XYZ file of C-alpha atoms in Angstrom:
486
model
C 60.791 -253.902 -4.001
C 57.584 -252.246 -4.208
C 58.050 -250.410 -0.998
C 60.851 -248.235 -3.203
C 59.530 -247.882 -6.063
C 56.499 -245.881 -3.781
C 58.908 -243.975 -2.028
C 60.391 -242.891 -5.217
C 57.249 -242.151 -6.592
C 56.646 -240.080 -3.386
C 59.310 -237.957 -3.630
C 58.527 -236.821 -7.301
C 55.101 -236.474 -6.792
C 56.144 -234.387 -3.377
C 58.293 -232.021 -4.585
C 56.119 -230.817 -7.484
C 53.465 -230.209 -5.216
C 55.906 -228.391 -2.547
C 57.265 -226.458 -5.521
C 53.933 -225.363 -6.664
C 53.459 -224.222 -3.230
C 56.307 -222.103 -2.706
C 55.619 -220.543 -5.728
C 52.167 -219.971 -4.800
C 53.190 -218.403 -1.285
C 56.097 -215.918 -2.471
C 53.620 -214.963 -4.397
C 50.888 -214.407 -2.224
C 48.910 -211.125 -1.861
C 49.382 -211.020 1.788
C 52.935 -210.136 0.447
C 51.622 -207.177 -1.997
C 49.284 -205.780 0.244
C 52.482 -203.424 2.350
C 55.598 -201.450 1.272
C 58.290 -203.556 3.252
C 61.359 -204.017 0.597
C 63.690 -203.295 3.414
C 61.848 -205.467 5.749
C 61.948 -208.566 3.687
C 65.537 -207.955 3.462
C 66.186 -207.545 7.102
C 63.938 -210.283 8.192
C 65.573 -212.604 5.569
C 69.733 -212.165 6.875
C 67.933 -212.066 10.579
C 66.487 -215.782 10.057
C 69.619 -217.034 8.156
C 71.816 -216.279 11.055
C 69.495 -217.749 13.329
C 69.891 -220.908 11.513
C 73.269 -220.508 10.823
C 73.997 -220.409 14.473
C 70.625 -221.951 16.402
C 72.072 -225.558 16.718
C 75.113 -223.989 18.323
C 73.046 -223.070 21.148
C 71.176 -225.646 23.550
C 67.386 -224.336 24.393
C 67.082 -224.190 28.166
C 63.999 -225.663 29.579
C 63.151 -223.416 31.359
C 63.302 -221.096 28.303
C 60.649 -223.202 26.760
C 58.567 -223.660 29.511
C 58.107 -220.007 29.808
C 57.530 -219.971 25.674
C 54.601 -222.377 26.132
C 53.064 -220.676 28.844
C 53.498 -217.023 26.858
C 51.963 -218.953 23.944
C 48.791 -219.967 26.454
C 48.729 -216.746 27.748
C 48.033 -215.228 24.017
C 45.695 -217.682 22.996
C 43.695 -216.877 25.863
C 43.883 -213.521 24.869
C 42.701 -214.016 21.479
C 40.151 -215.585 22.463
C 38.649 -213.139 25.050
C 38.997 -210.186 22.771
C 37.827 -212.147 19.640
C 35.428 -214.628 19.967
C 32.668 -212.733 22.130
C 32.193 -210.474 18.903
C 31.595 -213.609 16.493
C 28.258 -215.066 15.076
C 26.219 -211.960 15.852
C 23.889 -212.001 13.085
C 23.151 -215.226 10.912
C 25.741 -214.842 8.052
C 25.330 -218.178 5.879
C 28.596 -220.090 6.838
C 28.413 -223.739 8.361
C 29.416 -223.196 12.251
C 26.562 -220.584 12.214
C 24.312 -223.335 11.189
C 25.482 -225.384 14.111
C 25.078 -222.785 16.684
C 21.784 -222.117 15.409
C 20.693 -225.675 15.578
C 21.927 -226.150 19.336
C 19.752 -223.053 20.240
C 16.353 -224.118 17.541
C 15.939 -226.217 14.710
C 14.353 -224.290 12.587
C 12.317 -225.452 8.790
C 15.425 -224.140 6.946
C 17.951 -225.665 9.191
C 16.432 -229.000 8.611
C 16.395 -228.359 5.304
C 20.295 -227.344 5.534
C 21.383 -230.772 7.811
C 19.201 -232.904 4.944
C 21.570 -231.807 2.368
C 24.832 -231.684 4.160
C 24.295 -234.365 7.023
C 28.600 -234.607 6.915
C 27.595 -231.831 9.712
C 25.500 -233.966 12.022
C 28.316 -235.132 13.855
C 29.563 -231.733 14.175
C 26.470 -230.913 15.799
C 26.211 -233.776 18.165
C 30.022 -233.589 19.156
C 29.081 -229.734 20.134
C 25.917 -230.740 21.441
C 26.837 -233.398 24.210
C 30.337 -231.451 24.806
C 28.334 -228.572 26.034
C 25.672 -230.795 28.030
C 28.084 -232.793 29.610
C 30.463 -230.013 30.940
C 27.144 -228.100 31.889
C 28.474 -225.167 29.597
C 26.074 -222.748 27.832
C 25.739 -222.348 24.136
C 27.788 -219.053 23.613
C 30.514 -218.227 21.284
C 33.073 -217.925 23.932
C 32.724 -221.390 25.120
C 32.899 -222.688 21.868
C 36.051 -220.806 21.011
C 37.673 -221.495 24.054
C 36.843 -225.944 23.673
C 38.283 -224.858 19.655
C 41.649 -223.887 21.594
C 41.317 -227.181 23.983
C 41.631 -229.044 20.635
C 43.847 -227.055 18.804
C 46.168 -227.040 22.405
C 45.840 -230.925 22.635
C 46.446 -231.639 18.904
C 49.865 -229.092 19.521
C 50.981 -231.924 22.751
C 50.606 -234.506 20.419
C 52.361 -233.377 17.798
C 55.331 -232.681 20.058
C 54.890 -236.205 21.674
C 55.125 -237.432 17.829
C 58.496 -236.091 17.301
C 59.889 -236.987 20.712
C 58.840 -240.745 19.847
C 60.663 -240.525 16.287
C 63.344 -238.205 17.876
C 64.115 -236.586 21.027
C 66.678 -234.856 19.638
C 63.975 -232.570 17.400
C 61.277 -231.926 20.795
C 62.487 -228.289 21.155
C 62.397 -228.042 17.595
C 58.780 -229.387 17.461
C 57.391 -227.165 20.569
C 58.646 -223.628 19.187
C 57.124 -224.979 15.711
C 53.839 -225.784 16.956
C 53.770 -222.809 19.531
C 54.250 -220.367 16.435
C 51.236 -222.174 14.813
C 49.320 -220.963 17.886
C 50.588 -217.876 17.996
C 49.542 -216.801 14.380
C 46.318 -218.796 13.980
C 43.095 -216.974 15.014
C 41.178 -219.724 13.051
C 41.209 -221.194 16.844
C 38.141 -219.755 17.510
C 36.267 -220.413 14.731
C 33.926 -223.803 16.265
C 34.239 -226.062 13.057
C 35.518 -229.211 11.980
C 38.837 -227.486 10.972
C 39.889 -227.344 14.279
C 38.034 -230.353 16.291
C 39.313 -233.041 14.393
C 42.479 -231.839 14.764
C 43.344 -234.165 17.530
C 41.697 -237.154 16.490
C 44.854 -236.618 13.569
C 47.299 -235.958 16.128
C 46.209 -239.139 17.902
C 46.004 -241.841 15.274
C 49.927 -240.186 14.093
C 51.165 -240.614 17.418
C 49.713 -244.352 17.909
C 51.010 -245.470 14.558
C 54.531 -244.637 15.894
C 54.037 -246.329 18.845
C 53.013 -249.050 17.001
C 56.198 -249.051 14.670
C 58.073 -248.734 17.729
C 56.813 -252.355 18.769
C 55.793 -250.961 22.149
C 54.457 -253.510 24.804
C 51.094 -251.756 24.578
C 51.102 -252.499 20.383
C 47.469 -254.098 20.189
C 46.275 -251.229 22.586
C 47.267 -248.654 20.694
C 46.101 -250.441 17.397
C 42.684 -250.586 18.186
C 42.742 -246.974 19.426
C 44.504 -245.662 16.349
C 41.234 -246.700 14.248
C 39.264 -245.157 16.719
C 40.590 -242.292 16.410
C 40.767 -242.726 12.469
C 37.193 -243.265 12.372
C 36.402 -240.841 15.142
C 38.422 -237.771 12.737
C 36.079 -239.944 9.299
C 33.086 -238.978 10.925
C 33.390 -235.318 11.971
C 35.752 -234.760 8.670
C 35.811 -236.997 6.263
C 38.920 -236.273 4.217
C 40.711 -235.973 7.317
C 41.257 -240.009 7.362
C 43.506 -239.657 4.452
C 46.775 -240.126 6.044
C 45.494 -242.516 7.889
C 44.565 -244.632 4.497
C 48.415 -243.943 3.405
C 49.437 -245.450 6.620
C 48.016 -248.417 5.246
C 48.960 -248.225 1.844
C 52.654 -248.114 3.202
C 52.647 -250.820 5.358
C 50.477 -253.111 2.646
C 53.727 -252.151 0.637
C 55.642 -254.162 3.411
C 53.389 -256.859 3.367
C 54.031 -257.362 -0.366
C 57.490 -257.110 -0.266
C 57.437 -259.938 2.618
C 55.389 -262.167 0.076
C 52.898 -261.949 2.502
C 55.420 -263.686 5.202
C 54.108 -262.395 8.146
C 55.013 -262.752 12.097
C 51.914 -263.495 14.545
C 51.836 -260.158 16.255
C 51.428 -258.850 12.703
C 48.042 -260.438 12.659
C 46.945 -259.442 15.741
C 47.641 -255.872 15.105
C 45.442 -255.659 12.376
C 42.966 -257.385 14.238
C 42.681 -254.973 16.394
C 42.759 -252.301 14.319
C 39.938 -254.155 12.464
C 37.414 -254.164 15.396
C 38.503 -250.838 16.472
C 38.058 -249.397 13.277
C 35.031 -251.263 12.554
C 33.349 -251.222 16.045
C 33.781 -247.358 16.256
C 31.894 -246.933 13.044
C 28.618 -249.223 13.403
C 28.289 -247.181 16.978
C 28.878 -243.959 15.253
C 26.277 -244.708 12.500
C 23.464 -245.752 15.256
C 24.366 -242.672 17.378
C 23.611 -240.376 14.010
C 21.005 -242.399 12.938
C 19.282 -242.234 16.759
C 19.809 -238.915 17.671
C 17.003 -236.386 18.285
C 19.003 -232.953 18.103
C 17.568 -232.465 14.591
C 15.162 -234.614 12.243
C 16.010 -235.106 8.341
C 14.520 -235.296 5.363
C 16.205 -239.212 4.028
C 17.608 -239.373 0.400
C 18.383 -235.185 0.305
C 21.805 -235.353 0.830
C 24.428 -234.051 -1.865
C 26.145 -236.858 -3.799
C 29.918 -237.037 -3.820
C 29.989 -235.881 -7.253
C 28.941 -232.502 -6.853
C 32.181 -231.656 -4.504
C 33.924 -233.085 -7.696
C 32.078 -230.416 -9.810
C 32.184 -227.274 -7.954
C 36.263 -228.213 -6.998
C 37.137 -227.676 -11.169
C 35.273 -224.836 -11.639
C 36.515 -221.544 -10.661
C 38.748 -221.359 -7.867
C 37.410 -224.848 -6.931
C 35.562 -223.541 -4.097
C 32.085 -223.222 -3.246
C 30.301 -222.096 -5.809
C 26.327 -220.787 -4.766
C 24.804 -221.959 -8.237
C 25.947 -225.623 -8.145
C 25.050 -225.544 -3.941
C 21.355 -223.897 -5.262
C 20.447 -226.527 -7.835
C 21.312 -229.133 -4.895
C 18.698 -227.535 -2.701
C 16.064 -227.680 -6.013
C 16.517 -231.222 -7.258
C 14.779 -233.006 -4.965
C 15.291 -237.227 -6.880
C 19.268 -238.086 -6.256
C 19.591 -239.228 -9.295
C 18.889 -235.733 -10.893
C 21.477 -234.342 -8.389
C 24.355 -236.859 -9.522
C 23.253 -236.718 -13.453
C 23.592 -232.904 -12.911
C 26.775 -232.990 -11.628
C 28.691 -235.571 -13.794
C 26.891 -233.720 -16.730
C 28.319 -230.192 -15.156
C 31.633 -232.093 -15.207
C 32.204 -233.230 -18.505
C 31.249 -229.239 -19.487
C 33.750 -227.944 -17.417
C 36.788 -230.916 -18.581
C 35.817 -229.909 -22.189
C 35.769 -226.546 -21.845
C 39.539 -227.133 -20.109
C 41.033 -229.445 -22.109
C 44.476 -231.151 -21.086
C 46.283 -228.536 -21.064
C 43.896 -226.097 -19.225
C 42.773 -228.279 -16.503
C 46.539 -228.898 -15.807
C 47.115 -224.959 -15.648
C 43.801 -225.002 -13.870
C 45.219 -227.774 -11.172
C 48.704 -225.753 -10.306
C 46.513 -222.182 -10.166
C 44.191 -224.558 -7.206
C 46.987 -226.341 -5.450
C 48.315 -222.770 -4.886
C 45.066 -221.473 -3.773
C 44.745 -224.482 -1.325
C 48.208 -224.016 -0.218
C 49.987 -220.893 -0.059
C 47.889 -218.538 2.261
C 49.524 -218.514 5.995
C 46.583 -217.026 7.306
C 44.573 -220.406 6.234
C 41.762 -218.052 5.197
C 41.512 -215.908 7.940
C 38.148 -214.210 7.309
C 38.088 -215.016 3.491
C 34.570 -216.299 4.117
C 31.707 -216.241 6.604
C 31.306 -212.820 7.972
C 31.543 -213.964 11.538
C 32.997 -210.220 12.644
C 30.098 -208.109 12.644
C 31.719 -205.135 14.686
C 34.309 -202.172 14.430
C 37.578 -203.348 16.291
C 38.155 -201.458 19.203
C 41.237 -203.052 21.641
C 44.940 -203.663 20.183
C 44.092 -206.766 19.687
C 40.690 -206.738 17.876
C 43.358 -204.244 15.378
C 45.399 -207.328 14.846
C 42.493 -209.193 13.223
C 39.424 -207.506 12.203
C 37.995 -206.719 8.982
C 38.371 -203.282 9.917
C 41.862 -203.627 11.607
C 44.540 -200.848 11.687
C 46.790 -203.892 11.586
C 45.136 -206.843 9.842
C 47.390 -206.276 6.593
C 51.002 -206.508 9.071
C 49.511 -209.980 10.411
C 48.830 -211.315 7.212
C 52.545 -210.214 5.832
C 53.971 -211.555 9.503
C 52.420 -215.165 9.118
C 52.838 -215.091 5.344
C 56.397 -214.564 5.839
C 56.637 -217.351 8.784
C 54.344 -220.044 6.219
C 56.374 -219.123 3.427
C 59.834 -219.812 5.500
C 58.627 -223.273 6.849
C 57.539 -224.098 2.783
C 60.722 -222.946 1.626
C 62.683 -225.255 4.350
C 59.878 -228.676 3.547
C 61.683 -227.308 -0.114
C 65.244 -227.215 0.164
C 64.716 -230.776 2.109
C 62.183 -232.457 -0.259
C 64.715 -235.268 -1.418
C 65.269 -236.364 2.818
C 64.588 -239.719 3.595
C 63.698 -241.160 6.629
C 61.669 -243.927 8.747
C 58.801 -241.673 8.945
C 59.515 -239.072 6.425
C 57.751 -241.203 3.455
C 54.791 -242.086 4.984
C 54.444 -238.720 5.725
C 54.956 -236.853 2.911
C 52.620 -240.029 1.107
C 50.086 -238.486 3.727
C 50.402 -235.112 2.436
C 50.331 -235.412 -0.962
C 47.272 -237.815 -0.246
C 45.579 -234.752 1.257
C 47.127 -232.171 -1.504
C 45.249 -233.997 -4.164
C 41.917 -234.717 -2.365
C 41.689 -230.410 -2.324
C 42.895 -230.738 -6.060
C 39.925 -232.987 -6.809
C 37.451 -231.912 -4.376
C 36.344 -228.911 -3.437
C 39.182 -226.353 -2.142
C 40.254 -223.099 -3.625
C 41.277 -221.839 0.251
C 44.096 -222.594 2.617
C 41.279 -223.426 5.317
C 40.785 -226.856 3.910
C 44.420 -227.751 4.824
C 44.317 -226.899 8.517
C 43.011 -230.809 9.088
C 46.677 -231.893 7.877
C 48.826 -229.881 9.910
C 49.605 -232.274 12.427
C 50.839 -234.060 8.983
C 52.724 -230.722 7.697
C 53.735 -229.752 11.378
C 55.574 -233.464 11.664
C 57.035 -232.839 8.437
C 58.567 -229.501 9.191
C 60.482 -230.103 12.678
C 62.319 -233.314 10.473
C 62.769 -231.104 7.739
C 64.103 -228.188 10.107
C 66.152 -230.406 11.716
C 67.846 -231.712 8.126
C 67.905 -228.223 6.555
C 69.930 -227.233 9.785
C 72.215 -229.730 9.343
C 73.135 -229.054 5.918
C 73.388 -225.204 6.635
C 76.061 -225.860 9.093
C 77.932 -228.051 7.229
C 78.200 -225.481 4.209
C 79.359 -223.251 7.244
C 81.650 -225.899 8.382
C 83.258 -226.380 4.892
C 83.577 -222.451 4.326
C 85.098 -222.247 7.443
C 88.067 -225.134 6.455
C 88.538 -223.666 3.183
C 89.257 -219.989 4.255
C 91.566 -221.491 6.933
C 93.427 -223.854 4.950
C-alpha cells in the first residue's frame, strides 16, 4: 500500500527534522544570554508535575473562559504600548515598504514592487482593508487587524482539534493562548501573520471534509479558496495544503483509482474553487492602480534558491543588489544558477549536509520567531513595563527571550518524545510540516520568522502530541505506582 509506505517515510523523515530541532533550541542563545541554573531546574520538576498530574484534573470552563479573555486583555496591551512606537523612520524591511506605498508611491518604491511583486497582494489586502473599514493608515491600526488575524487563526485552530477531538479543546485553547501570550510578532503588519488564517481555514475545511459532513462540496470549494487566497499573499504557505493532496492521491492509488461519486464531486469543487479564486486574483493584481510596475523586473525563483545555501540562508544584500542591477531576466537566473553551482562546490556532500542541519536549526529553534532580529522597526528608548518586556533597549528583553525559549523548547521536546504517534490526522500533518521544514531548507530561511505561516500546522500537531505524551506519562506513573504496591 502506498499510503504506508508514505507514512513510514514520514515518520523518518519527521523525526530527524524534530531532532535537529530540539537540538537546535536547547541550544539556543536565548538560553546563554542569563545565569538561571537553578531556574531551569525548578521550572523543569514544576512542568513535570504538572503533567504528571494535569489529566487528573478537569479544566473548568469557566477557568478557561477567563484565560481567553486575560489572553485578549494582554494582546491588547501589547499592542497599545508597542505598536504606536513602530515604523518611525524608513528602516529597509518589507512592511515598511507597504506602509510607505499606502501613504506615496514613490520612484524607488516602484522600483522595489517591480522586483518583489510577491508583495502586491500584501499591499492591496492592506489597502482595501483599510478603505473599506474607513480606518487610517497608522501603525496602530495595522497592528491591531495583525491581532484580528492572528486571534481568528487561534479560533480555528481550536475548532480543528475539537473536530478531530473534543477530548483535546482545552488542551488546544491554553496551547494557542500561550502562543499569544509570548508572540509580539502580532504587530508586525506582514504576511507572517495575515495569512495565518487563510491556513487555519483550509486545515479546518479539510477535516470537515474527511468527516463527510453534509456541507462536503461547500467546504471543498472554500478550502481552495482559502488555499489560493494564503498562495497569493504567501506563497510557501500553500504547502500543506499540496500534502493534503499528495495524501489523499495516496488513497486514490491504493483504491486503483476505484472511486465513489461524491469523490468526484469533491474535487470538482475544489477544482473551480481553486481555480476560479486564482484567474480573479491574477486580474485584480494585474488591474489594480495602487502602484504601477516595471514588467519582466521581477526576481526569478532561483535566486531564493541561491541566497538560502549561502550563509545562514537568509537574505543576503549582495545577491538582493545584483537583482536590482541586472535589468534582462535571463542575466538574473544565469547569475543565480551560476552563484549556485559556486556555492554546492565550494560545500561538497558532506558540507552542504552540515550546512542543511546548521539552517534547519536556524529556521527552527528560536521561540521568539525572530523577535527584532531584523528590520529596526523600534526606533525609541522603552519607557512603560511593558515596552521593558520587548525593546531593543529593554531591562527585560533577555528574561522574555529565556521565558518563550523555555516554553518553544518544551512543546519541541513533547512533538519529540511523541514523533513515532500515529493517527487519522497526525500523518498528514506532520507530511505538512516537513513539507514546510524543507521549503526553508531550500529556500531562503536562516530565521524562525519564516515558520510562523505553519503554526496552525505545528500548533495542531502539539495539542495531539500533548495529549499522547500525557498519556504515556501517566501510565509510567500508573505502572510505578503497581509495582511499589505489589
Amino acid at each position: 500500500m502506498i499510503r504506508n509506505y508514505l507514512e513510514k517515510l514520514t515518520l523518518f523523515i519527521y523525526a530527524i527534522l524534530i531532532s535537529i530541532t530540539l537540538l537546535g533550541s536547547i541550544r539556543s542563545i536565548n538560553f546563554s544570554i542569563v545565569n538561571v541554573k537553578f531556574t531551569v531546574i525548578l521550572f523543569t520538576i514544576v512542568i513535570l508535575l504538572c503533567l504528571l498530574f494535569s489529566n487528573k484534573i478537569k479544566i473548568n470552563r469557566l477557568v478557561t473562559i477567563l484565560f481567553v479573555l486575560v489572553t485578549i486583555s494582554m494582546q491588547i496591551i501589547l499592542v497599545e504600548n508597542i505598536a504606536t512606537r513602530i515604523g518611525l523612520t524608513p528602516n529597509g524591511f518589507d512592511p515598511d515598504h507597504i506602509f510607505e506605498a499606502n501613504k506615496h508611491v514613490t520612484t524607488y518604491l516602484k522600483g522595489y514592487f517591480s522586483v518583489y511583486p510577491n508583495n502586491i497582494s500584501m499591499l492591496l489586502m492592506e489597502h482595501y482593508i483599510l478603505k473599506i473599514s474607513n480606518l487610517k493608515l497608522t501603525w496602530m491600526n495595522l497592528a491591531y487587524i495583525s491581532a484580528l488575524f492572528v486571534d481568528i487563526s487561534a479560533v480555528l485552530n481550536v475548532l480543528i482539534i475539537k473536530n478531530i477531538n473534543k477530548n483535546l479543546v482545552n488542551i488546544s485553547i491554553v496551547i494557542n493562548c500561550i502562543w499569544i501570550l509570548l508572540f509580539p510578532m502580532v504587530i508586525v503588519p506582514y504576511t507572517d501573520t495575515w495569512v495565518l488564517p487563510f491556513v487555519s481555514g483550509y486545515l479546518l475545511l479539510y477535516v470537515l471534509i474527511k468527516r463527510e459532513n453534509k456541507k462536503i462540496l461547500l467546504f471543498s470549494f472554500f478550502m481552495s479558496v482559502c488555499a489560493i487566497m494564503a498562495y497569493f499573499l504567501k506563497p510557501s504557505a500553500i504547502i500543506p495544503f499540496f500534502a493534503i493532496i499528495i495524501y489523499e492521491l495516496t488513497r486514490v492509488i491504493d483504491r486503483k483509482f476505484h472511486l465513489k461519486k461524491i469523490d468526484y464531486l469533491v474535487f470538482i469543487c475544489c477544482l473551480l474553487g481553486g481555480v476560479g479564486t486564482y484567474i480573479s486574483g491574477r486580474y485584480i493584481i494585474n488591474n489594480q492602480s495602487v502602484i504601477n510596475i516595471i514588467p519582466g523586473r521581477s526576481v526569478p525563483i532561483v535566486h531564493y534558491v541561491n541566497i538560502g545555501m549561502k550563509g545562514e540562508g537568509k537574505y543576503n544584500f549582495e545577491d538582493d543588489m545584483k537583482m536590482y542591477s541586472l535589468e534582462d531576466k535571463k542575466d538574473r537566473v544565469e547569475y543565480s544558477v551560476k552563484e549556485i553551482k559556486k556555492t554546492l562546490k565550494g560545500y561538497g556532500v558532506g558540507g552542504y549536509l552540515k550546512f542543511l542541519i546548521l539552517k534547519q536549526q536556524l529556521n527552527t529553534s528560536d521561540g521568539t520567531f525572530g523577535w527584532l532580529q531584523e528590520g529596526n522597526f523600534i526606533t525609541r528608548k522603552a519607557r512603560s513595563s511593558l515596552q521593558q518586556v520587548y525593546y531593543p533597549d529593554g531591562k527585560y528583553l533577555d528574561d522574555y527571550k529565556y521565558i518563550s525559549q523555555g516554553i518553544w523548547t518544551l512543546g519541541i521536546a513533547v512533538l519529540f518524545l511523541t514523533m513515532f504517534s500515529i493517527g487519522k490526522y497526525q500523518s498528514v500533518l506532520k507530511l505538512s510540516l516537513i513539507g514546510g521544514f524543507i521549503f526553508l531548507l531550500i529556500f531562503e530561511g536562516g530565521r524562525s520568522r519564516y515558520l510562523i505561516q505553519y503554526l496552525p500546522v505545528l500548533l495542531t500537531i502539539l495539542a495531539i502530541s500533548w495529549n499522547n505524551f500525557l498519556v504515556k506519562l501517566n501510565k509510567i506513573a500508573d505502572f510505578q505506582k503497581d509495582k511499589m504496591w505489589s
